[in-house]
mmCIF file of C-alpha atoms and ligand atoms in Angstrom:
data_model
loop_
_atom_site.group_PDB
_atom_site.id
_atom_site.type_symbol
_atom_site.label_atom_id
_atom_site.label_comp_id
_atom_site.label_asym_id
_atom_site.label_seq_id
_atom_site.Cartn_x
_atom_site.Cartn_y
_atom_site.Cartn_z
ATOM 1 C CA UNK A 88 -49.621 -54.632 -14.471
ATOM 2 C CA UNK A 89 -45.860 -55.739 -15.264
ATOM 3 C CA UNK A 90 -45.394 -56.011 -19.432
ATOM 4 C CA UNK A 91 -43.781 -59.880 -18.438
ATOM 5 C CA UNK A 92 -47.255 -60.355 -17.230
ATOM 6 C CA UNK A 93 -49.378 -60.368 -20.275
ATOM 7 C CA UNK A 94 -50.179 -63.322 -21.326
ATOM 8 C CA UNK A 95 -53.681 -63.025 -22.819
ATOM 9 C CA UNK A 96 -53.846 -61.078 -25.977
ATOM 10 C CA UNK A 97 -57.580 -59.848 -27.677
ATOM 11 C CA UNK A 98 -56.818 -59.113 -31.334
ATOM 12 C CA UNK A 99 -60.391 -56.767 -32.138
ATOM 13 C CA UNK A 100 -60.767 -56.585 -35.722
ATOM 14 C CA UNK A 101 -58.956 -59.624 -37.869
ATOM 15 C CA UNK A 102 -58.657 -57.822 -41.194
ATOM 16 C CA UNK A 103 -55.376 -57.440 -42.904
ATOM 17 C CA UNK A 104 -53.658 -56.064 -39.717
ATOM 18 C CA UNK A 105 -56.088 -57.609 -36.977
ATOM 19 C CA UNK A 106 -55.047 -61.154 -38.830
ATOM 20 C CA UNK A 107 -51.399 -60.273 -39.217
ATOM 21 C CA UNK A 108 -51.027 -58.788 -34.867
ATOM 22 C CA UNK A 109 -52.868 -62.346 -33.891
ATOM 23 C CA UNK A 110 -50.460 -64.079 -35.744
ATOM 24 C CA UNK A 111 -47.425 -61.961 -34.175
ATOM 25 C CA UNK A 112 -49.445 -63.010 -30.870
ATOM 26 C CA UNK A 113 -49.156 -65.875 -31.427
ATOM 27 C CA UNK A 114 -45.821 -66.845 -32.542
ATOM 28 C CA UNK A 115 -44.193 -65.284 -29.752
ATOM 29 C CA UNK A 116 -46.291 -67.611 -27.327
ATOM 30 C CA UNK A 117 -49.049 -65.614 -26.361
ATOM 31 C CA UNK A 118 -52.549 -67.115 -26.394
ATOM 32 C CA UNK A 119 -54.852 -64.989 -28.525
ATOM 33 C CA UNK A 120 -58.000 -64.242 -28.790
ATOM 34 C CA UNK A 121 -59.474 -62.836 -32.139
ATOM 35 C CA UNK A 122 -63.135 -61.262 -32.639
ATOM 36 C CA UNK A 123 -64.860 -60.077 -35.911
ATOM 37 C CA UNK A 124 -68.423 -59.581 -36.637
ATOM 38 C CA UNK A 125 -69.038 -62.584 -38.439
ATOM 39 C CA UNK A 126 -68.199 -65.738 -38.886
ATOM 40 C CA UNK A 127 -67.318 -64.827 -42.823
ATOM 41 C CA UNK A 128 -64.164 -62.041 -42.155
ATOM 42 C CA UNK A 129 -63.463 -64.573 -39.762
ATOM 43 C CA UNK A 130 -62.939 -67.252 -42.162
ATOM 44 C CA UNK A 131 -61.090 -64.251 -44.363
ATOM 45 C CA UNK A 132 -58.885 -64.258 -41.228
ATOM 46 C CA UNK A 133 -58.226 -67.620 -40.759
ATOM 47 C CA UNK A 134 -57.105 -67.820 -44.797
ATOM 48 C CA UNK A 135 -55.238 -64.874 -44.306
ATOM 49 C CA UNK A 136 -53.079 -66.599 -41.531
ATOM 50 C CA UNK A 137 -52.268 -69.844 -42.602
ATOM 51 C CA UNK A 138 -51.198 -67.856 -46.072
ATOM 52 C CA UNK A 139 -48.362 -65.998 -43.987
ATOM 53 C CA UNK A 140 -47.937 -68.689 -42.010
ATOM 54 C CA UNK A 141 -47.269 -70.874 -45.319
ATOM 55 C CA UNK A 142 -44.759 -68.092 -46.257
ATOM 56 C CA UNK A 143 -42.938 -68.154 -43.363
ATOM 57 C CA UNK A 144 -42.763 -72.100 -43.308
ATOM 58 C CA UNK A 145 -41.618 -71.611 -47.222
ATOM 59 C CA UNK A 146 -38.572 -69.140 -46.344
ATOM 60 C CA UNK A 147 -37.819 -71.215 -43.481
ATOM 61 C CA UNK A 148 -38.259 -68.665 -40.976
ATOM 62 C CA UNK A 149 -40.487 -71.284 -38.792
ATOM 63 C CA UNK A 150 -40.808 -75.011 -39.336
ATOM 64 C CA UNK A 151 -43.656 -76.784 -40.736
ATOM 65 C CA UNK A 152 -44.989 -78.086 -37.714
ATOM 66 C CA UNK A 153 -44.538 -74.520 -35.697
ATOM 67 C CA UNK A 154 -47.638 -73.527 -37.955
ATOM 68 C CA UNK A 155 -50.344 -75.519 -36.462
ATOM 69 C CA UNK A 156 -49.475 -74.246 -33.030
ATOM 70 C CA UNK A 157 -49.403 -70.962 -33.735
ATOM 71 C CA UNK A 158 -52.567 -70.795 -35.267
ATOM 72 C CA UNK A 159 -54.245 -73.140 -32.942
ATOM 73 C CA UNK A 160 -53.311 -70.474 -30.334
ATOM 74 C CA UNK A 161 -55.294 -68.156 -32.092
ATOM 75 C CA UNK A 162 -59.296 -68.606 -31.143
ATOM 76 C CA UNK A 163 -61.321 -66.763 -32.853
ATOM 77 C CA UNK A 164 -64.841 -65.395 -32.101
ATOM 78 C CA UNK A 165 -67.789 -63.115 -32.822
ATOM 79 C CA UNK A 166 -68.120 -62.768 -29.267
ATOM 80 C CA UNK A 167 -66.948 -59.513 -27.510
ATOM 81 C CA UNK A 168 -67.240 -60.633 -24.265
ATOM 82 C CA UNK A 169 -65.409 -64.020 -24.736
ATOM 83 C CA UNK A 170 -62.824 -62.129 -27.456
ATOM 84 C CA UNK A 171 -61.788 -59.957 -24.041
ATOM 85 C CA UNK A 172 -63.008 -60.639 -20.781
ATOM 86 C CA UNK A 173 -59.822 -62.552 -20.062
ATOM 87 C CA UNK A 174 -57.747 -60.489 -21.824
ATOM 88 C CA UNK A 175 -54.771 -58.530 -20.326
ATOM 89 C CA UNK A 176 -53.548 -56.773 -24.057
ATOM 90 C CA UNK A 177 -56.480 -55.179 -26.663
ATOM 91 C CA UNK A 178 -55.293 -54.746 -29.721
ATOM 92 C CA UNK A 179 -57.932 -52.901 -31.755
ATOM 93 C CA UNK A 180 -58.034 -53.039 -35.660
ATOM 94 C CA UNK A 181 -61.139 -52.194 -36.670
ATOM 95 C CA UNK A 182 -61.809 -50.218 -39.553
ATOM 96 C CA UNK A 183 -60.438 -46.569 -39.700
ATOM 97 C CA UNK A 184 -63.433 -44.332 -38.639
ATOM 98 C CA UNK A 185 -63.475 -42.878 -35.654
ATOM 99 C CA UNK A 186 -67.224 -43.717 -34.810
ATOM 100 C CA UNK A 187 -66.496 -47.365 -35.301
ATOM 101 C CA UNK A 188 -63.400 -46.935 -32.993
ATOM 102 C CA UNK A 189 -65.283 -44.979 -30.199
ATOM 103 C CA UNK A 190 -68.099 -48.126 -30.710
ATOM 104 C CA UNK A 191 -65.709 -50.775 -30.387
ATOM 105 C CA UNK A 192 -63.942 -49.326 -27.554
ATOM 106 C CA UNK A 193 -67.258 -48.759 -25.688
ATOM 107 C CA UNK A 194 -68.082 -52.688 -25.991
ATOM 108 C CA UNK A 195 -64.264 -53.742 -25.330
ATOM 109 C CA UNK A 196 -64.961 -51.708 -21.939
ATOM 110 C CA UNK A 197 -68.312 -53.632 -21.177
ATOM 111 C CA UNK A 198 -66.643 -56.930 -20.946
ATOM 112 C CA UNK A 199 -62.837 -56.163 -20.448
ATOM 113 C CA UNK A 200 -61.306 -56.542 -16.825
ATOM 114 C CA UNK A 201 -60.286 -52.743 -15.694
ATOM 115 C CA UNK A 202 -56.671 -52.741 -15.681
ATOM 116 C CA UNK A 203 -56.661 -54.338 -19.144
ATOM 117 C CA UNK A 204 -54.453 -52.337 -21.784
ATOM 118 C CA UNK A 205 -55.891 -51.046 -24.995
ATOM 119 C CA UNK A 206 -53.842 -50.239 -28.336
ATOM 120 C CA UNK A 207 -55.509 -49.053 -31.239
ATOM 121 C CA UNK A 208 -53.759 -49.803 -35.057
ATOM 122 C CA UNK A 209 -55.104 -46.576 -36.199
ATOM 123 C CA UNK A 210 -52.698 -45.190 -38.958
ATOM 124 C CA UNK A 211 -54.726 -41.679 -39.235
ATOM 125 C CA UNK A 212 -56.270 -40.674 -36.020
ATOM 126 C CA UNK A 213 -55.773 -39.466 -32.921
ATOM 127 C CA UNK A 214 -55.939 -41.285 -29.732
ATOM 128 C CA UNK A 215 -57.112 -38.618 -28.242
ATOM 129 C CA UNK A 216 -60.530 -38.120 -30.102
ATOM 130 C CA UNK A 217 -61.113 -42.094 -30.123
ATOM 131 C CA UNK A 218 -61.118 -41.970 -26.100
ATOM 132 C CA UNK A 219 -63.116 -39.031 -25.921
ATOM 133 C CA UNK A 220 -66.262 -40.885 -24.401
ATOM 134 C CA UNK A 221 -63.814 -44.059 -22.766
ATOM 135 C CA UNK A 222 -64.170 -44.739 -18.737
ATOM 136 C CA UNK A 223 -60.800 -45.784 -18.717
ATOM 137 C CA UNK A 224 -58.770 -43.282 -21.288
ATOM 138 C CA UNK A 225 -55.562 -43.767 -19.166
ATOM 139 C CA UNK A 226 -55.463 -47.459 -20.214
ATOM 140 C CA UNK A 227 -55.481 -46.554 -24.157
ATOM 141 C CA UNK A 228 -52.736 -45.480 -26.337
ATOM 142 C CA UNK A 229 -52.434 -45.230 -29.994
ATOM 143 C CA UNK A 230 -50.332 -48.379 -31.598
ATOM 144 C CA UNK A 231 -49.760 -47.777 -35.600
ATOM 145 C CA UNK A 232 -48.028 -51.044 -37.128
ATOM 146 C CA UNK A 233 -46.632 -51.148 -40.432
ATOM 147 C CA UNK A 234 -47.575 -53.771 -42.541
ATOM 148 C CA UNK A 235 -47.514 -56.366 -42.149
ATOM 149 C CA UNK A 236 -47.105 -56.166 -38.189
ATOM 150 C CA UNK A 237 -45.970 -59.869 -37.806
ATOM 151 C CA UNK A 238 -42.727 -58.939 -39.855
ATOM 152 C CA UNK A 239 -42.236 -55.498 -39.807
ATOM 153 C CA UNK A 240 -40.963 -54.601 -36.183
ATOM 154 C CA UNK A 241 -41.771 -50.801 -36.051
ATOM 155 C CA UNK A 242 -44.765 -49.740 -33.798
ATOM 156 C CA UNK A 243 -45.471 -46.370 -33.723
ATOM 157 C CA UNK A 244 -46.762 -45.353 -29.699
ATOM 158 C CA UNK A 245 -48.500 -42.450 -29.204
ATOM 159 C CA UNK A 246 -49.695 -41.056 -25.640
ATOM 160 C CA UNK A 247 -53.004 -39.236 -26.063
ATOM 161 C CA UNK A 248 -53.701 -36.790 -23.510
ATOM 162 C CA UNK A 249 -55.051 -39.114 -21.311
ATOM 163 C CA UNK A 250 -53.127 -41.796 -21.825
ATOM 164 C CA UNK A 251 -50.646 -42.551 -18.363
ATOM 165 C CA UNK A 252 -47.084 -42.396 -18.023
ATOM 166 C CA UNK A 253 -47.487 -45.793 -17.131
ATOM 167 C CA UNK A 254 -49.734 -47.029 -19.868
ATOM 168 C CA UNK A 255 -47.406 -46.176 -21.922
ATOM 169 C CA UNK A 256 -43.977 -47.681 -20.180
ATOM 170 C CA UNK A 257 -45.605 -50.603 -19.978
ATOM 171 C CA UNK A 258 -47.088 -50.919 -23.634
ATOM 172 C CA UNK A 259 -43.843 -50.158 -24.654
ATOM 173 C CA UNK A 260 -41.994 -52.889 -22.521
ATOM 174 C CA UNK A 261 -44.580 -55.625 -23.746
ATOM 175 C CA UNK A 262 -44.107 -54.649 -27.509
ATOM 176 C CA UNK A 263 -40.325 -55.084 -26.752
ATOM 177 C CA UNK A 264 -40.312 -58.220 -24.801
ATOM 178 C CA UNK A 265 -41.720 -59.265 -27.848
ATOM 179 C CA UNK A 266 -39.298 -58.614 -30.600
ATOM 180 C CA UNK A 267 -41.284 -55.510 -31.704
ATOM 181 C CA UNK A 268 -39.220 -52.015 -32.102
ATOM 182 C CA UNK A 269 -41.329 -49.380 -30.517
ATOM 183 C CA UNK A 270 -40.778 -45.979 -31.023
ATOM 184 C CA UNK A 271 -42.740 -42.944 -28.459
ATOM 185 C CA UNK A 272 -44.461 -40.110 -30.084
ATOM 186 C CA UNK A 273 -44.758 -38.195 -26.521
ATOM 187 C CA UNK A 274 -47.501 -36.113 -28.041
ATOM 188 C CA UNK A 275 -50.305 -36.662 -31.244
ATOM 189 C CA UNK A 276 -49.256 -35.695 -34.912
ATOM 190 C CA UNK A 277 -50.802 -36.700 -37.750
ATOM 191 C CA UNK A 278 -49.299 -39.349 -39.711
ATOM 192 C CA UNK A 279 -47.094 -40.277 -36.754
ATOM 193 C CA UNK A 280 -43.280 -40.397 -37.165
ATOM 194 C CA UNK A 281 -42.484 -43.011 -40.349
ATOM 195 C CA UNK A 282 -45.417 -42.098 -42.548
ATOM 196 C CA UNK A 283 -44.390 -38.353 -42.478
ATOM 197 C CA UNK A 284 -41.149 -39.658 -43.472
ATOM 198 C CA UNK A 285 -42.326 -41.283 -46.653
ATOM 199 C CA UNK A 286 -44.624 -38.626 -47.662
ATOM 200 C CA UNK A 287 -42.006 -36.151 -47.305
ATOM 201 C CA UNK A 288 -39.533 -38.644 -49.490
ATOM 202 C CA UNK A 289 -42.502 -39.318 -51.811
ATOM 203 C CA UNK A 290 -42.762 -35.201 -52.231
ATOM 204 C CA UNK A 291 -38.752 -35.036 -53.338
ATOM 205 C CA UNK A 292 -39.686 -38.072 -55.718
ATOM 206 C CA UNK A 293 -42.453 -36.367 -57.508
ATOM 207 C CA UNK A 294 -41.160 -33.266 -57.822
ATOM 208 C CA UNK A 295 -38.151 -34.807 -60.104
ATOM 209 C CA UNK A 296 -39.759 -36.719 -61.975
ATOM 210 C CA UNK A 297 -42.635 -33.819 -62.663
ATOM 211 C CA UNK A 298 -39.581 -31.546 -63.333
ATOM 212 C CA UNK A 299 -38.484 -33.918 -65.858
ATOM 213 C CA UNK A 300 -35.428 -33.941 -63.750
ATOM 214 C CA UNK A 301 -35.187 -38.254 -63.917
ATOM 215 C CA UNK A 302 -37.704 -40.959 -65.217
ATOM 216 C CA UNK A 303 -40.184 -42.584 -62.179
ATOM 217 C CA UNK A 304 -37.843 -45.797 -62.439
ATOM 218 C CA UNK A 305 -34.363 -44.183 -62.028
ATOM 219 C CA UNK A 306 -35.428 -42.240 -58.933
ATOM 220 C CA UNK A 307 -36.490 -46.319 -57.763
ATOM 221 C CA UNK A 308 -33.482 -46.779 -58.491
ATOM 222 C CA UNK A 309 -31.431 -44.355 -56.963
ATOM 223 C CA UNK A 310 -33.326 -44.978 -53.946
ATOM 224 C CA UNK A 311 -32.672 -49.020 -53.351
ATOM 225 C CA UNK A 312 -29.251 -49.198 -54.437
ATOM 226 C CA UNK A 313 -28.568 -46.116 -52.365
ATOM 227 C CA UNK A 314 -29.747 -44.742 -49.430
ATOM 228 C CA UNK A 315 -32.486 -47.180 -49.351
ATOM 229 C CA UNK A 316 -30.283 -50.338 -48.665
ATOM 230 C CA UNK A 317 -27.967 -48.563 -45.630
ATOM 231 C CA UNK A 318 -31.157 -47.650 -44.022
ATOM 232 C CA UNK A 319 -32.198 -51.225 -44.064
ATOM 233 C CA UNK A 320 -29.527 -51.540 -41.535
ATOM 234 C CA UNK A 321 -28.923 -48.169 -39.645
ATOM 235 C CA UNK A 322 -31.121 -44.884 -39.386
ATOM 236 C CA UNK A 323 -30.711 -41.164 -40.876
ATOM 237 C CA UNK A 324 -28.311 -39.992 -37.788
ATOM 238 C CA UNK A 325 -26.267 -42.805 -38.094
ATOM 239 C CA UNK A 326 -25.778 -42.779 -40.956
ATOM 240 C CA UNK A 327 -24.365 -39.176 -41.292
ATOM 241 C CA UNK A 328 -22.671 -40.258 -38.077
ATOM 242 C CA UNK A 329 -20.602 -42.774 -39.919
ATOM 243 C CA UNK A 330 -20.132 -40.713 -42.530
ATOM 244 C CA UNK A 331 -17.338 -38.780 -41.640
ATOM 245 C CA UNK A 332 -14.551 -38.810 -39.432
ATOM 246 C CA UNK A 333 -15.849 -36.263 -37.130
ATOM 247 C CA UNK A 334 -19.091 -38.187 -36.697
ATOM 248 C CA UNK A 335 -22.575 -36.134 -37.516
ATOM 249 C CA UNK A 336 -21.274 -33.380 -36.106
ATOM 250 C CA UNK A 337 -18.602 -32.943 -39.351
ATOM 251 C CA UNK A 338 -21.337 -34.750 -41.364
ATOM 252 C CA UNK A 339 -22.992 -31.582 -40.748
ATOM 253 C CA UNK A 340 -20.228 -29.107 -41.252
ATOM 254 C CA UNK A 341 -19.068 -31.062 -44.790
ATOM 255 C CA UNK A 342 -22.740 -30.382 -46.195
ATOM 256 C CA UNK A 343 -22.469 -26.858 -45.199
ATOM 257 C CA UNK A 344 -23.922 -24.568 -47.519
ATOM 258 C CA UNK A 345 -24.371 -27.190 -50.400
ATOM 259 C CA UNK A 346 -27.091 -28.500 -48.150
ATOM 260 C CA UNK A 347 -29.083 -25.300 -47.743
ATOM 261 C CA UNK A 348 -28.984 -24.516 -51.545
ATOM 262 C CA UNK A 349 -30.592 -27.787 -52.107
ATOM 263 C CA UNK A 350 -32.778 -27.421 -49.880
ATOM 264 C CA UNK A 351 -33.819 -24.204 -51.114
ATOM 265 C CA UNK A 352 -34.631 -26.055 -54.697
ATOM 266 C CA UNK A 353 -36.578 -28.826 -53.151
ATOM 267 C CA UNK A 354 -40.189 -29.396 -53.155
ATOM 268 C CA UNK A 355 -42.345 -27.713 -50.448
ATOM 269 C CA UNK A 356 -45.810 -28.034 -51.813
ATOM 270 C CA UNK A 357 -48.221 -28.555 -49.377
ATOM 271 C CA UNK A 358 -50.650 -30.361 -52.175
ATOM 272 C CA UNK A 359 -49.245 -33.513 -54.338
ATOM 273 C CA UNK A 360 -49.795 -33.027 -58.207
ATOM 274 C CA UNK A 361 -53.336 -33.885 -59.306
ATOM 275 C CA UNK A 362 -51.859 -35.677 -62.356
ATOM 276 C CA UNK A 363 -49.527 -37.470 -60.386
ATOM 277 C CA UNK A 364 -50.640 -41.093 -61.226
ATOM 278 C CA UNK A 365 -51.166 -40.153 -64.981
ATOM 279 C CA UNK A 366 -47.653 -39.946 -65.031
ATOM 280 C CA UNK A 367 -45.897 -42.020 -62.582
ATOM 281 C CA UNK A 368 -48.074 -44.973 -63.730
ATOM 282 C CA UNK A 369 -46.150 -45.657 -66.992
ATOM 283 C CA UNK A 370 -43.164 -45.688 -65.410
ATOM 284 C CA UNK A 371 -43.741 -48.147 -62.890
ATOM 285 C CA UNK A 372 -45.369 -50.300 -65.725
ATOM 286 C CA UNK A 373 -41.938 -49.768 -67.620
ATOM 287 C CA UNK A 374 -39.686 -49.965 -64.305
ATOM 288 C CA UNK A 375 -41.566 -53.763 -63.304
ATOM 289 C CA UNK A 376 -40.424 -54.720 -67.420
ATOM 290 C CA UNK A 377 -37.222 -53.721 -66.892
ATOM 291 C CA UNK A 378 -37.197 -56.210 -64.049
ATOM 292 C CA UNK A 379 -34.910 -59.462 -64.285
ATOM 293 C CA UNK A 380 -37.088 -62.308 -63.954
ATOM 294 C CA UNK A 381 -36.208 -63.132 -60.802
ATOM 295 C CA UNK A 382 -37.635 -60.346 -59.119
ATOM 296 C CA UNK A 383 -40.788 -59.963 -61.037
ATOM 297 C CA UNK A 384 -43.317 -58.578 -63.703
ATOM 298 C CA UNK A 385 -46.272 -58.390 -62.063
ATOM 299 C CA UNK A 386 -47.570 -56.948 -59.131
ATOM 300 C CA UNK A 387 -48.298 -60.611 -57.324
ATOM 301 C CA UNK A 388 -44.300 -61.117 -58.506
ATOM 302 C CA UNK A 389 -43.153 -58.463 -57.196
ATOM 303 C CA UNK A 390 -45.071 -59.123 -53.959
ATOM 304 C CA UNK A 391 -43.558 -62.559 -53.813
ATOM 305 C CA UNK A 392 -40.073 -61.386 -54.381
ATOM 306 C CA UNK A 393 -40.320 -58.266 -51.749
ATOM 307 C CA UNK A 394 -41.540 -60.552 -48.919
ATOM 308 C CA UNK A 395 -39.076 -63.016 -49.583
ATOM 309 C CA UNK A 396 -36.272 -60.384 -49.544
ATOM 310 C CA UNK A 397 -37.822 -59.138 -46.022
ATOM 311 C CA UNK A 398 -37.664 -61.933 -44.664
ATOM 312 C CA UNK A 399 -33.829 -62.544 -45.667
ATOM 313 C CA UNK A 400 -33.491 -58.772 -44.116
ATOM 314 C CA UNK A 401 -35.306 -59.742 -40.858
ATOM 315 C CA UNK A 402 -33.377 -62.922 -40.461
ATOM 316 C CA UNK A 403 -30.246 -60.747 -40.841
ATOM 317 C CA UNK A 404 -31.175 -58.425 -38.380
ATOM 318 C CA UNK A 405 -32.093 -61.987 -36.098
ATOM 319 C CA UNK A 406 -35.897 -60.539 -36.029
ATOM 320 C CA UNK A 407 -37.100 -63.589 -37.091
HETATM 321 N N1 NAD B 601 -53.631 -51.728 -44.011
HETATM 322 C C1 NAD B 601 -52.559 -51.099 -43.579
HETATM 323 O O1 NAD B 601 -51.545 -50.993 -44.287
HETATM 324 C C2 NAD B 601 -52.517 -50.537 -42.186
HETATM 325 C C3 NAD B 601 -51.277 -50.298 -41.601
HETATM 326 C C4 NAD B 601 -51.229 -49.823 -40.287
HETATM 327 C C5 NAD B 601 -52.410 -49.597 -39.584
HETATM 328 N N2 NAD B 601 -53.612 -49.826 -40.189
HETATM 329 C C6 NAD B 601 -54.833 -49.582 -39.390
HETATM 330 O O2 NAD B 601 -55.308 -50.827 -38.924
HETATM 331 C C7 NAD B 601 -56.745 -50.782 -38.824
HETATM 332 C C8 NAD B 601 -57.326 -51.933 -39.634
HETATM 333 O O3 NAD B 601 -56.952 -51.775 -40.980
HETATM 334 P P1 NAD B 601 -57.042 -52.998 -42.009
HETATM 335 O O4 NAD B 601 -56.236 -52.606 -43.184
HETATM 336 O O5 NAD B 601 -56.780 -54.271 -41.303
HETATM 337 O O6 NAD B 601 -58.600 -52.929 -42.405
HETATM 338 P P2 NAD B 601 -59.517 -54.136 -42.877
HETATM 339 O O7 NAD B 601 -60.698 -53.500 -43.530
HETATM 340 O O8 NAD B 601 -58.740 -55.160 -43.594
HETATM 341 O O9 NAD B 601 -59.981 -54.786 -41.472
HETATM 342 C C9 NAD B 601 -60.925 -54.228 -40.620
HETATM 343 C C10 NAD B 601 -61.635 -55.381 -39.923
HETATM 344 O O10 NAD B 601 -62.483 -54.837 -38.914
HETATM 345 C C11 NAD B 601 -63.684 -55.601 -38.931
HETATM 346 N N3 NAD B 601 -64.770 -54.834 -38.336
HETATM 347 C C12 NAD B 601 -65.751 -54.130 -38.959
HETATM 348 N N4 NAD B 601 -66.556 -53.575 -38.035
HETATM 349 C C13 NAD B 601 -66.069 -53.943 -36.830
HETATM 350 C C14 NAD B 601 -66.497 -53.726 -35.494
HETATM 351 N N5 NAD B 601 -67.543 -52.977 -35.225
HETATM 352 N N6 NAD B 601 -65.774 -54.283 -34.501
HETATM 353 C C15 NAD B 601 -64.664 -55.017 -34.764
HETATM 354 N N7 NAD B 601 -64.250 -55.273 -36.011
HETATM 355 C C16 NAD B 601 -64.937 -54.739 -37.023
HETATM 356 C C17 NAD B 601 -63.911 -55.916 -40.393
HETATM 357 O O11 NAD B 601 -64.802 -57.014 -40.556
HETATM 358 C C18 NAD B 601 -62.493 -56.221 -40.864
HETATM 359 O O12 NAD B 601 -62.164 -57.597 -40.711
HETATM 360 C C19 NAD B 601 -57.158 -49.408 -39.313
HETATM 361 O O13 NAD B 601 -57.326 -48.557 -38.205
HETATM 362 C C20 NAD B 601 -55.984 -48.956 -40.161
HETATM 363 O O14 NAD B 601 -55.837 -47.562 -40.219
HETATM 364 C C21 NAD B 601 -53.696 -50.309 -41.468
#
C-alpha cells in the first residue's frame, strides 16, 4: 500500500494521545475511526476534543465552523471490529503495559484487513516485545508522539526487528504527507531519540542547581532565552553550523579543549537525586511568582500561556 492511499484511520485507545492523533486525523481530512472500552472514556474523548478544538478555533489556527467537521469525522466506538475492519492506518494508544499492548494488538488483528499498518504511541517500550506473539509483525512499527500529537509535529519511528523496510517507508511517507516530522530510529533504544535528549539536559540542570551552582529558575531561564528559543527554529548541528564561519566543522575546532574540560565537570550519574523534587519544587513555585501576569501563576496559566505561544511557533513554522 502507497502512503497517498490511506484514507481510513483507526485511532485504538482515545485517552490523552488516542484523543489528540484522532483529532490530527482528522483535521488533515482523514476519516477516523476511534475505539475505547466504554462508552464513558469515550465521552472523556469526545470532551477532550472539542476542548483542543476550542483552542485552536480561539488562536485562530482553524475557523469556527472547521470544528464541527473535524470532529464529525471522528466516529467513535467500543467496537473493535467496526473501530478497524475498514481501516488502512492503526494507531494504537492504549495504556503503557505491554500485556495490554500484546492484547490489543491480538484483537486489532482479528478484525483488521491484512495489509493494514499498525503504529503503536508507546513512549517506553519496545516494538519488538509488543509483536512478539503478532501474525503480521512486519506490518507494526513503533510511533512515539509528543504531546500533544495534533500540534507537536515530531514522531519518533522505530523499526522493530520485524518490522519491513517497507512498513516503515511507507509509515514514514503517510506521517509526512500529513504535516507530521518523522524522524527513523533504524534500531530499538529506550527512550527513543528526543526523550534521551531531555533527560540528558534535565541531568546538566540538576546537577547545578544541586551544586548550588544557580537557583532552579535561572537555569529556566538560561534555557528559554538561550539555547531554548534558536532550537525552536533550527536543531543542535545547525546550530553550531551557523555558528562560525567555517560551519560545524570550526564550530568544533573553536570549542576545542574548553569543551572537553566541561565536559569532564558535567554530570554523569546514572541515578537522578532522590531529593530532587524537595528541592526543585520551591523554585518552580518561586520561578511561576516571578512570572509577569501575562504568562501566568498557576499551573492552568501557565498551560494556557504555553499552548498559546505553540501555536504562534507552529504558525511560524506554517505547521498549522
Ligand atoms: N501522555 C503522554 O505524554 C504520552 C506521550 C507520548 C506517548 N504516550 C503513549 O501513548 C499511550 C497512551 O498514553 P495516554 O497518556 O493517552 O494514556 P491514557 O491513560 O490517557 O489513555 C489510555 C486509553 O486507553 C484506553 N484503554 C484501556 N484499556 C484498553 C484496551 N484494552 N484497548 C484499547 N484501549 C484501552 C483507556 O480507556 C484510555 O482511554 C501510551 O502508550 C503512552 O506511553 C503518552
Amino acid at each position: 500500500m502507497k502512503a497517498s492511499e490511506i484514507r481510513n484511520v483507526a485511532c485504538v485507545g482515545g485517552g490523552v494521545i488516542g484523543s489528540s492523533w484522532a483529532i490530527q486525523y482528522a483535521m488533515k481530512g482523514l476519516n477516523v475511526t476511534l475505539y475505547d472500552i466504554n462508552d464513558e472514556q469515550l465521552a472523556k474523548s469526545h470532551a477532550q476534543m472539542v476542548k483542543s478544538l476550542d483552542a485552536l478555533v480561539g488562536h485562530e489556527a482553524i475557523a469556527a465552523e472547521q470544528k464541527a467537521e473535524i470532529v464529525a469525522r471522528v466516529h467513535p466506538t467500543t467496537s473493535m471490529e467496526e473501530a478497524v475492519k475498514n481501516a488502512q492506518f492503526i494507531q494504537e494508544s492504549g495504556p503503557e503495559r505491554l500485556e495490554i499492548k500484546q492484547s490489543i494488538l491480538a484483537q486489532v488483528e482479528q478484525f483488521a484487513s491484512a495489509d493494514a499498518l499498525y503504529a503503536s504511541s508507546t513512549s517506553g517500550l519496545l516494538i519488538t516485545k509488543i509483536v512478539e506473539n503478532a501474525a503480521h509483525p512486519e506490518r507494526c512499527v513503533g510511533a512515539h508522539p509528543y504531546n500533544p500529537p495534533h500540534l507537536i509535529p515530531l514522531v519518533e519511528i522505530t523499526q522493530g526487528e520485524k518490522s519491513s523496510d517497507e512498513t516503515v517507508r511507507t509509515v514514514y511517507d503517510f506521517y509526512q504527507s500529513i504535516g507530521k516530522e518523522a524522524v527513523l530510529l533504524r534500531r530499538e533504544c529506550p527512550g527513543f531519540i528526543a526523550n534521551r535528549l531531555q533527560l540528558a539536559l534535565y541531568r546538566e540542570v540538576q546537577d547545578l542547581v544541586v551544586r548550588g551552582v544557580c537557583s532552579v529558575e535561572d537555569v529556566d531561564k538560561a534555557l528559554v532565552y538561550g539555547p531554548g528559543i534558536r532550537w525552536a527554529i533550527f536543531g543542535h548541528n545547525m546550530i553550531m553550523q551557523m555558528g562560525n564561519p567555517g560551519g560545524l566543522t570550526g564550530m568544533v575546532k573553536m570549542l576545542g579543549n574548553s569543551g572537553d574540560v566541561w565536559l569532564a565537570d558535567m554530570a554523569s550519574w546514572t541515578h537522578q537525586p532522590d531529593n530532587w523534587s524537595e528541592i526543585a519544587q520551591p523554585g518552580v513555585d518561586e520561578e511561576m511568582a516571578h512570572f509577569p501576569d501575562y504568562v501566568g501563576h498557576t499551573n492552568e496559566e501557565c498551560i494556557a500561556y504555553r499552548d498559546k505561544m505553540l501555536i504562534e511557533i507552529l504558525k511560524l513554522h506554517k505547521k498549522l
